[in-house]
């Protein structure tokens, strides 16, 4: 097969591993910087051009689109979908995952376990919102944040009010969430491919920190998931519509709760912690599923 990887940097661990896995299985693979793809969107025959050449003959595309380029990146992916190229994750599902509020609303609608979460726009409503999420301690999150940046623990009601006012003053969208203390600074990253959890790790925050992101100095170890945790991760992936994703779960006193579904999960941490060849599993998923025009939406929606 001929596989495209949409990635800004061929040297990134995840991109390199996907290239290696594709080549090891005799596929032709090309890394394309999504920001260098340009498109004719008017013609009945959609095309993509790259560095002066038209892209043709691709069977599948693996999107590795960073949060900062979601808008243009998903437009490029949509064009591949219109050309009938099989996307590992569809553009519509990636856009859904990138909107934290929308994702949580979708997950809640389908009964996936979530931390108690609130959202408001006006500072006048803060009091009521804090009461709604059962008061401090609580976590305030910037909707646009990634890698733990913009996730703040407010231990008291006063602190919560100040943080919320400050974010609102900066015209940032935020959500306010029950602090799942019993998770003890750990979370579970469940790597889902094609409706199955293929690998999992437990991330632990460094001393004195509650955010377990590896970028925030957290460490990772292999973990055995309960059947309920597995089922939660698989359901979350299905609700968002992602074939390949990382579902982040906290072990709360009211069962597993999903905090995020990541559409471009990194491979380094999970492959190292679990010892699973995740890149190889993604390539097998493509081999089993890639057919021309086999998408749910073909870029619509
Ligand atoms: P980001 O998308 O920036 O990584 P997350 O929502 O995943 O933001 O939060 C970052 C980290 O903070 C999580 O990995 C988790 O360890 C911790 N965390 C997030 N939400 C909560 C919460 N409601 N209760 C306890 N810890 C949380």
Short mmCIF file of C-alpha atoms and ligand atoms in Angstrom, two decimals:
data_model
loop_
_atom_site.label_atom_id
_atom_site.label_comp_id
_atom_site.label_asym_id
_atom_site.label_seq_id
_atom_site.Cartn_x
_atom_site.Cartn_y
_atom_site.Cartn_z
CA UNK A 1 0.00 0.00 0.00
CA UNK A 2 0.96 3.61 -0.36
CA UNK A 3 0.58 5.44 2.94
CA UNK A 4 0.84 9.16 3.70
CA UNK A 5 1.73 10.42 7.17
CA UNK A 6 0.56 13.96 7.77
CA UNK A 7 3.16 15.29 10.16
CA UNK A 8 5.13 18.51 10.52
CA UNK A 9 8.35 16.70 11.36
CA UNK A 10 9.64 13.38 10.03
CA UNK A 11 12.14 13.20 12.89
CA UNK A 12 9.55 13.00 15.69
CA UNK A 13 9.54 9.65 17.50
CA UNK A 14 5.91 8.84 16.57
CA UNK A 15 6.38 9.74 12.92
CA UNK A 16 9.61 7.76 12.70
CA UNK A 17 8.05 4.70 14.30
CA UNK A 18 5.06 4.80 11.94
CA UNK A 19 7.41 5.06 8.94
CA UNK A 20 9.49 2.13 10.19
CA UNK A 21 6.44 -0.02 10.84
CA UNK A 22 4.96 0.73 7.41
CA UNK A 23 8.26 -0.05 5.63
CA UNK A 24 8.78 -3.20 7.69
CA UNK A 25 5.49 -4.43 6.24
CA UNK A 26 6.51 -3.56 2.65
CA UNK A 27 4.41 -0.44 2.31
CA UNK A 28 5.49 2.70 0.54
CA UNK A 29 5.32 5.64 2.91
CA UNK A 30 5.70 9.40 2.56
CA UNK A 31 5.71 12.01 5.30
CA UNK A 32 3.87 15.17 4.24
CA UNK A 33 3.95 18.44 6.14
CA UNK A 34 0.24 19.41 6.20
CA UNK A 35 1.15 23.10 6.07
CA UNK A 36 2.95 22.51 2.73
CA UNK A 37 -0.07 20.79 1.15
CA UNK A 38 -2.16 23.01 -1.12
CA UNK A 39 -5.40 22.16 -2.77
CA UNK A 40 -7.78 22.83 -5.60
CA UNK A 41 -11.12 22.70 -3.85
CA UNK A 42 -13.28 23.93 -6.71
CA UNK A 43 -12.86 21.18 -9.27
CA UNK A 44 -15.09 18.11 -9.33
CA UNK A 45 -11.87 16.12 -9.10
CA UNK A 46 -10.34 17.14 -5.79
CA UNK A 47 -6.54 17.28 -5.77
CA UNK A 48 -3.71 17.97 -3.36
CA UNK A 49 -0.34 19.33 -4.41
CA UNK A 50 2.91 19.13 -2.52
CA UNK A 51 6.09 20.99 -3.36
CA UNK A 52 5.07 21.34 -7.03
CA UNK A 53 3.70 17.83 -7.57
CA UNK A 54 0.18 16.41 -7.48
CA UNK A 55 -0.28 13.71 -4.82
CA UNK A 56 -1.75 10.56 -6.31
CA UNK A 57 -2.14 6.86 -5.61
CA UNK A 58 -2.40 6.96 -1.81
CA UNK A 59 -4.41 4.17 -0.15
CA UNK A 60 -4.35 5.52 3.40
CA UNK A 61 -3.41 8.59 5.36
CA UNK A 62 -2.26 8.74 9.00
CA UNK A 63 -3.03 12.16 10.43
CA UNK A 64 -0.62 13.41 13.12
CA UNK A 65 -2.01 16.90 13.35
CA UNK A 66 -0.83 19.03 16.25
CA UNK A 67 -3.36 21.09 18.21
CA UNK A 68 -1.88 24.36 16.94
CA UNK A 69 -2.63 23.50 13.29
CA UNK A 70 -5.98 21.76 13.69
CA UNK A 71 -7.83 24.11 11.33
CA UNK A 72 -5.56 23.79 8.28
CA UNK A 73 -4.54 20.22 9.09
CA UNK A 74 -8.11 18.92 9.16
CA UNK A 75 -8.85 20.79 5.90
CA UNK A 76 -5.98 18.91 4.23
CA UNK A 77 -7.20 15.62 5.69
CA UNK A 78 -10.73 16.37 4.46
CA UNK A 79 -9.36 16.79 0.96
CA UNK A 80 -7.73 13.33 1.19
CA UNK A 81 -11.13 11.98 2.30
CA UNK A 82 -12.82 13.63 -0.70
CA UNK A 83 -10.26 11.89 -2.91
CA UNK A 84 -11.32 8.56 -1.39
CA UNK A 85 -8.10 7.96 0.58
CA UNK A 86 -8.73 5.97 3.80
CA UNK A 87 -8.04 8.12 6.88
CA UNK A 88 -6.89 6.37 10.06
CA UNK A 89 -8.91 9.04 11.90
CA UNK A 90 -11.49 11.14 10.11
CA UNK A 91 -11.25 14.93 10.03
CA UNK A 92 -14.67 15.33 11.67
CA UNK A 93 -13.67 13.13 14.62
CA UNK A 94 -10.38 15.00 15.08
CA UNK A 95 -12.22 18.34 15.18
CA UNK A 96 -14.63 16.92 17.75
CA UNK A 97 -11.77 15.69 19.96
CA UNK A 98 -10.03 19.08 19.79
CA UNK A 99 -13.04 20.81 21.31
CA UNK A 100 -12.92 19.70 24.96
CA UNK A 101 -16.36 20.99 25.77
CA UNK A 102 -17.98 19.35 22.77
CA UNK A 103 -16.21 16.05 23.52
CA UNK A 104 -17.43 16.06 27.13
CA UNK A 105 -20.98 16.85 26.00
CA UNK A 106 -20.92 13.95 23.54
CA UNK A 107 -19.45 11.58 26.13
CA UNK A 108 -22.00 12.62 28.74
CA UNK A 109 -24.86 12.13 26.28
CA UNK A 110 -23.77 8.51 25.83
CA UNK A 111 -23.36 7.88 29.56
CA UNK A 112 -19.54 7.68 29.68
CA UNK A 113 -18.22 8.35 33.23
CA UNK A 114 -16.93 11.91 33.61
CA UNK A 115 -15.78 14.12 36.48
CA UNK A 116 -18.52 16.56 37.52
CA UNK A 117 -17.86 19.45 35.14
CA UNK A 118 -19.29 22.93 34.66
CA UNK A 119 -18.90 25.67 32.11
CA UNK A 120 -19.92 29.32 32.11
CA UNK A 121 -19.22 32.46 30.16
CA UNK A 122 -20.16 35.28 32.47
CA UNK A 123 -18.28 36.20 35.68
CA UNK A 124 -21.70 36.96 37.24
CA UNK A 125 -22.49 33.25 37.23
CA UNK A 126 -19.30 32.01 38.96
CA UNK A 127 -20.91 31.65 42.40
CA UNK A 128 -23.67 29.47 41.15
CA UNK A 129 -21.31 27.45 38.94
CA UNK A 130 -19.03 26.69 41.90
CA UNK A 131 -21.99 25.48 43.91
CA UNK A 132 -23.07 23.34 40.95
CA UNK A 133 -19.70 21.48 40.88
CA UNK A 134 -19.76 21.08 44.67
CA UNK A 135 -17.23 23.75 45.57
CA UNK A 136 -13.46 23.63 46.21
CA UNK A 137 -11.08 21.95 45.82
CA UNK A 138 -11.59 21.95 42.09
CA UNK A 139 -9.72 22.05 38.82
CA UNK A 140 -9.99 24.97 36.40
CA UNK A 141 -9.02 24.23 32.78
CA UNK A 142 -8.43 26.38 29.76
CA UNK A 143 -10.41 24.89 26.90
CA UNK A 144 -7.49 25.45 24.54
CA UNK A 145 -4.83 23.99 26.84
CA UNK A 146 -2.67 20.95 26.03
CA UNK A 147 0.02 18.99 27.87
CA UNK A 148 -1.25 20.18 31.24
CA UNK A 149 -0.68 23.88 30.53
CA UNK A 150 -3.71 25.85 31.71
CA UNK A 151 -4.86 23.16 34.18
CA UNK A 152 -4.98 24.71 37.67
CA UNK A 153 -5.89 23.20 41.03
CA UNK A 154 -7.81 25.66 43.20
CA UNK A 155 -7.76 24.37 46.76
CA UNK A 156 -10.16 26.91 48.24
CA UNK A 157 -13.25 28.69 47.02
CA UNK A 158 -11.44 32.05 47.15
CA UNK A 159 -8.59 30.67 45.01
CA UNK A 160 -11.11 29.21 42.55
CA UNK A 161 -12.90 32.55 42.20
CA UNK A 162 -9.63 34.41 41.58
CA UNK A 163 -8.40 31.93 38.97
CA UNK A 164 -11.72 31.91 37.15
CA UNK A 165 -11.92 35.71 37.18
CA UNK A 166 -8.36 35.98 35.89
CA UNK A 167 -8.99 33.55 33.01
CA UNK A 168 -12.31 35.18 32.14
CA UNK A 169 -10.62 38.60 32.21
CA UNK A 170 -8.23 37.29 29.57
CA UNK A 171 -11.26 36.24 27.50
CA UNK A 172 -10.34 32.56 27.77
CA UNK A 173 -12.92 29.80 27.71
CA UNK A 174 -12.62 27.59 30.76
CA UNK A 175 -14.26 24.63 32.36
CA UNK A 176 -14.48 23.90 36.06
CA UNK A 177 -14.18 20.35 37.26
CA UNK A 178 -14.47 18.28 40.40
CA UNK A 179 -10.92 17.53 41.69
CA UNK A 180 -10.52 13.75 41.68
CA UNK A 181 -8.25 13.66 44.72
CA UNK A 182 -8.38 9.89 45.09
CA UNK A 183 -6.54 9.51 41.74
CA UNK A 184 -3.49 10.65 43.78
CA UNK A 185 -1.77 12.45 40.91
CA UNK A 186 -2.07 9.48 38.55
CA UNK A 187 -4.05 8.87 35.40
CA UNK A 188 -4.41 6.04 32.91
CA UNK A 189 -3.57 6.45 29.24
CA UNK A 190 -5.44 3.81 27.27
CA UNK A 191 -4.33 3.44 23.67
CA UNK A 192 -7.28 2.39 21.52
CA UNK A 193 -6.94 1.02 17.98
CA UNK A 194 -9.98 -0.16 16.03
CA UNK A 195 -12.23 -0.52 19.09
CA UNK A 196 -9.69 -2.34 21.30
CA UNK A 197 -7.32 -1.14 24.01
CA UNK A 198 -3.96 -2.38 22.68
CA UNK A 199 -1.72 -0.82 25.36
CA UNK A 200 -2.05 1.09 28.60
CA UNK A 201 0.14 2.93 31.05
CA UNK A 202 -0.30 4.64 34.36
CA UNK A 203 1.22 8.11 34.56
CA UNK A 204 2.25 9.49 37.91
CA UNK A 205 2.83 13.17 38.65
CA UNK A 206 6.17 14.18 40.06
CA UNK A 207 6.33 15.04 43.76
CA UNK A 208 4.22 18.05 44.67
CA UNK A 209 2.33 18.12 41.36
CA UNK A 210 -1.17 16.81 40.57
CA UNK A 211 -0.84 16.80 36.78
CA UNK A 212 0.59 13.53 35.55
CA UNK A 213 1.49 14.68 32.00
CA UNK A 214 4.88 13.32 30.93
CA UNK A 215 5.64 16.84 29.64
CA UNK A 216 5.15 18.08 33.21
CA UNK A 217 7.77 15.66 34.56
CA UNK A 218 5.42 12.73 35.21
CA UNK A 219 6.63 9.12 34.96
CA UNK A 220 4.97 6.15 33.28
CA UNK A 221 4.64 2.49 34.18
CA UNK A 222 2.69 -0.46 32.75
CA UNK A 223 -0.73 -1.03 34.28
CA UNK A 224 -3.41 -3.69 34.20
CA UNK A 225 -6.79 -2.21 33.41
CA UNK A 226 -10.05 -3.46 34.88
CA UNK A 227 -12.72 -4.63 32.43
CA UNK A 228 -14.73 -1.50 33.32
CA UNK A 229 -11.76 0.78 32.49
CA UNK A 230 -11.24 -0.99 29.18
CA UNK A 231 -14.92 -0.71 28.31
CA UNK A 232 -14.91 3.00 29.22
CA UNK A 233 -11.92 3.71 26.96
CA UNK A 234 -13.41 1.78 24.04
CA UNK A 235 -16.76 3.53 24.42
CA UNK A 236 -15.16 6.98 24.62
CA UNK A 237 -13.22 6.32 21.39
CA UNK A 238 -16.40 5.15 19.68
CA UNK A 239 -18.45 8.14 20.82
CA UNK A 240 -15.86 10.61 19.49
CA UNK A 241 -15.51 8.50 16.33
CA UNK A 242 -11.75 7.91 16.52
CA UNK A 243 -10.19 4.64 15.29
CA UNK A 244 -6.85 5.46 16.90
CA UNK A 245 -6.70 7.54 20.06
CA UNK A 246 -5.44 7.90 23.61
CA UNK A 247 -8.17 7.95 26.22
CA UNK A 248 -7.13 9.50 29.55
CA UNK A 249 -8.97 8.14 32.56
CA UNK A 250 -8.87 8.94 36.29
CA UNK A 251 -9.60 6.26 38.89
CA UNK A 252 -12.29 8.04 40.90
CA UNK A 253 -14.39 6.89 43.84
CA UNK A 254 -17.33 6.77 41.43
CA UNK A 255 -15.57 4.56 38.90
CA UNK A 256 -13.40 5.39 35.87
CA UNK A 257 -13.90 8.95 34.59
CA UNK A 258 -12.65 10.18 31.22
CA UNK A 259 -10.81 13.51 31.22
CA UNK A 260 -9.67 13.60 27.61
CA UNK A 261 -9.70 11.77 24.30
CA UNK A 262 -6.52 12.54 22.37
CA UNK A 263 -6.70 12.24 18.57
CA UNK A 264 -2.90 12.27 18.00
CA UNK A 265 -1.52 10.39 20.99
CA UNK A 266 2.27 10.16 21.20
CA UNK A 267 3.85 6.72 20.76
CA UNK A 268 7.09 7.08 22.71
CA UNK A 269 5.71 6.99 26.27
CA UNK A 270 3.23 4.21 25.63
CA UNK A 271 5.60 1.98 23.62
CA UNK A 272 8.32 2.38 26.24
CA UNK A 273 6.03 1.77 29.22
CA UNK A 274 3.99 -1.10 27.75
CA UNK A 275 6.52 -2.75 25.43
CA UNK A 276 3.78 -2.99 22.77
CA UNK A 277 4.62 -2.25 19.12
CA UNK A 278 1.84 0.34 18.85
CA UNK A 279 3.08 1.66 15.48
CA UNK A 280 2.91 -1.89 14.08
CA UNK A 281 -0.64 -2.25 15.40
CA UNK A 282 -1.68 0.96 13.62
CA UNK A 283 -0.21 -0.36 10.36
CA UNK A 284 -2.10 -3.68 10.81
CA UNK A 285 -5.30 -1.69 11.39
CA UNK A 286 -4.71 0.07 8.06
CA UNK A 287 -4.05 -3.23 6.28
CA UNK A 288 -7.33 -4.62 7.57
CA UNK A 289 -9.49 -1.56 6.97
CA UNK A 290 -8.19 0.65 4.19
CA UNK A 291 -10.50 0.61 1.17
CA UNK A 292 -11.13 3.48 -1.24
CA UNK A 293 -13.94 5.81 -0.08
CA UNK A 294 -14.35 3.91 3.16
CA UNK A 295 -15.11 6.80 5.50
CA UNK A 296 -18.19 7.62 7.54
CA UNK A 297 -18.44 11.18 6.34
CA UNK A 298 -16.12 11.77 3.34
CA UNK A 299 -15.30 15.14 4.79
CA UNK A 300 -18.95 16.19 5.20
CA UNK A 301 -20.37 17.25 8.51
P1 LIG B 1 -4.24 18.45 29.08
O1 LIG B 1 -5.11 18.18 27.92
O2 LIG B 1 -3.64 19.81 29.07
O3 LIG B 1 -3.25 17.35 29.34
P2 LIG B 1 -5.89 17.33 31.16
O4 LIG B 1 -7.31 17.66 31.32
O5 LIG B 1 -5.56 16.01 30.55
O6 LIG B 1 -5.19 18.52 30.35
O7 LIG B 1 -5.18 17.45 32.59
C1 LIG B 1 -3.78 17.30 32.80
C2 LIG B 1 -3.52 16.41 34.01
O8 LIG B 1 -4.09 16.97 35.19
C3 LIG B 1 -4.17 15.03 33.87
O9 LIG B 1 -3.30 14.14 33.22
C4 LIG B 1 -4.42 14.63 35.32
O10 LIG B 1 -3.27 14.03 35.90
C5 LIG B 1 -4.68 15.97 36.01
N1 LIG B 1 -6.13 16.23 36.10
C6 LIG B 1 -6.91 16.75 35.12
N2 LIG B 1 -8.18 16.86 35.52
C7 LIG B 1 -8.23 16.44 36.79
C8 LIG B 1 -9.29 16.31 37.76
N3 LIG B 1 -10.54 16.69 37.49
N4 LIG B 1 -8.97 15.79 38.98
C9 LIG B 1 -7.69 15.41 39.27
N5 LIG B 1 -6.67 15.51 38.41
C10 LIG B 1 -6.91 16.01 37.17
#
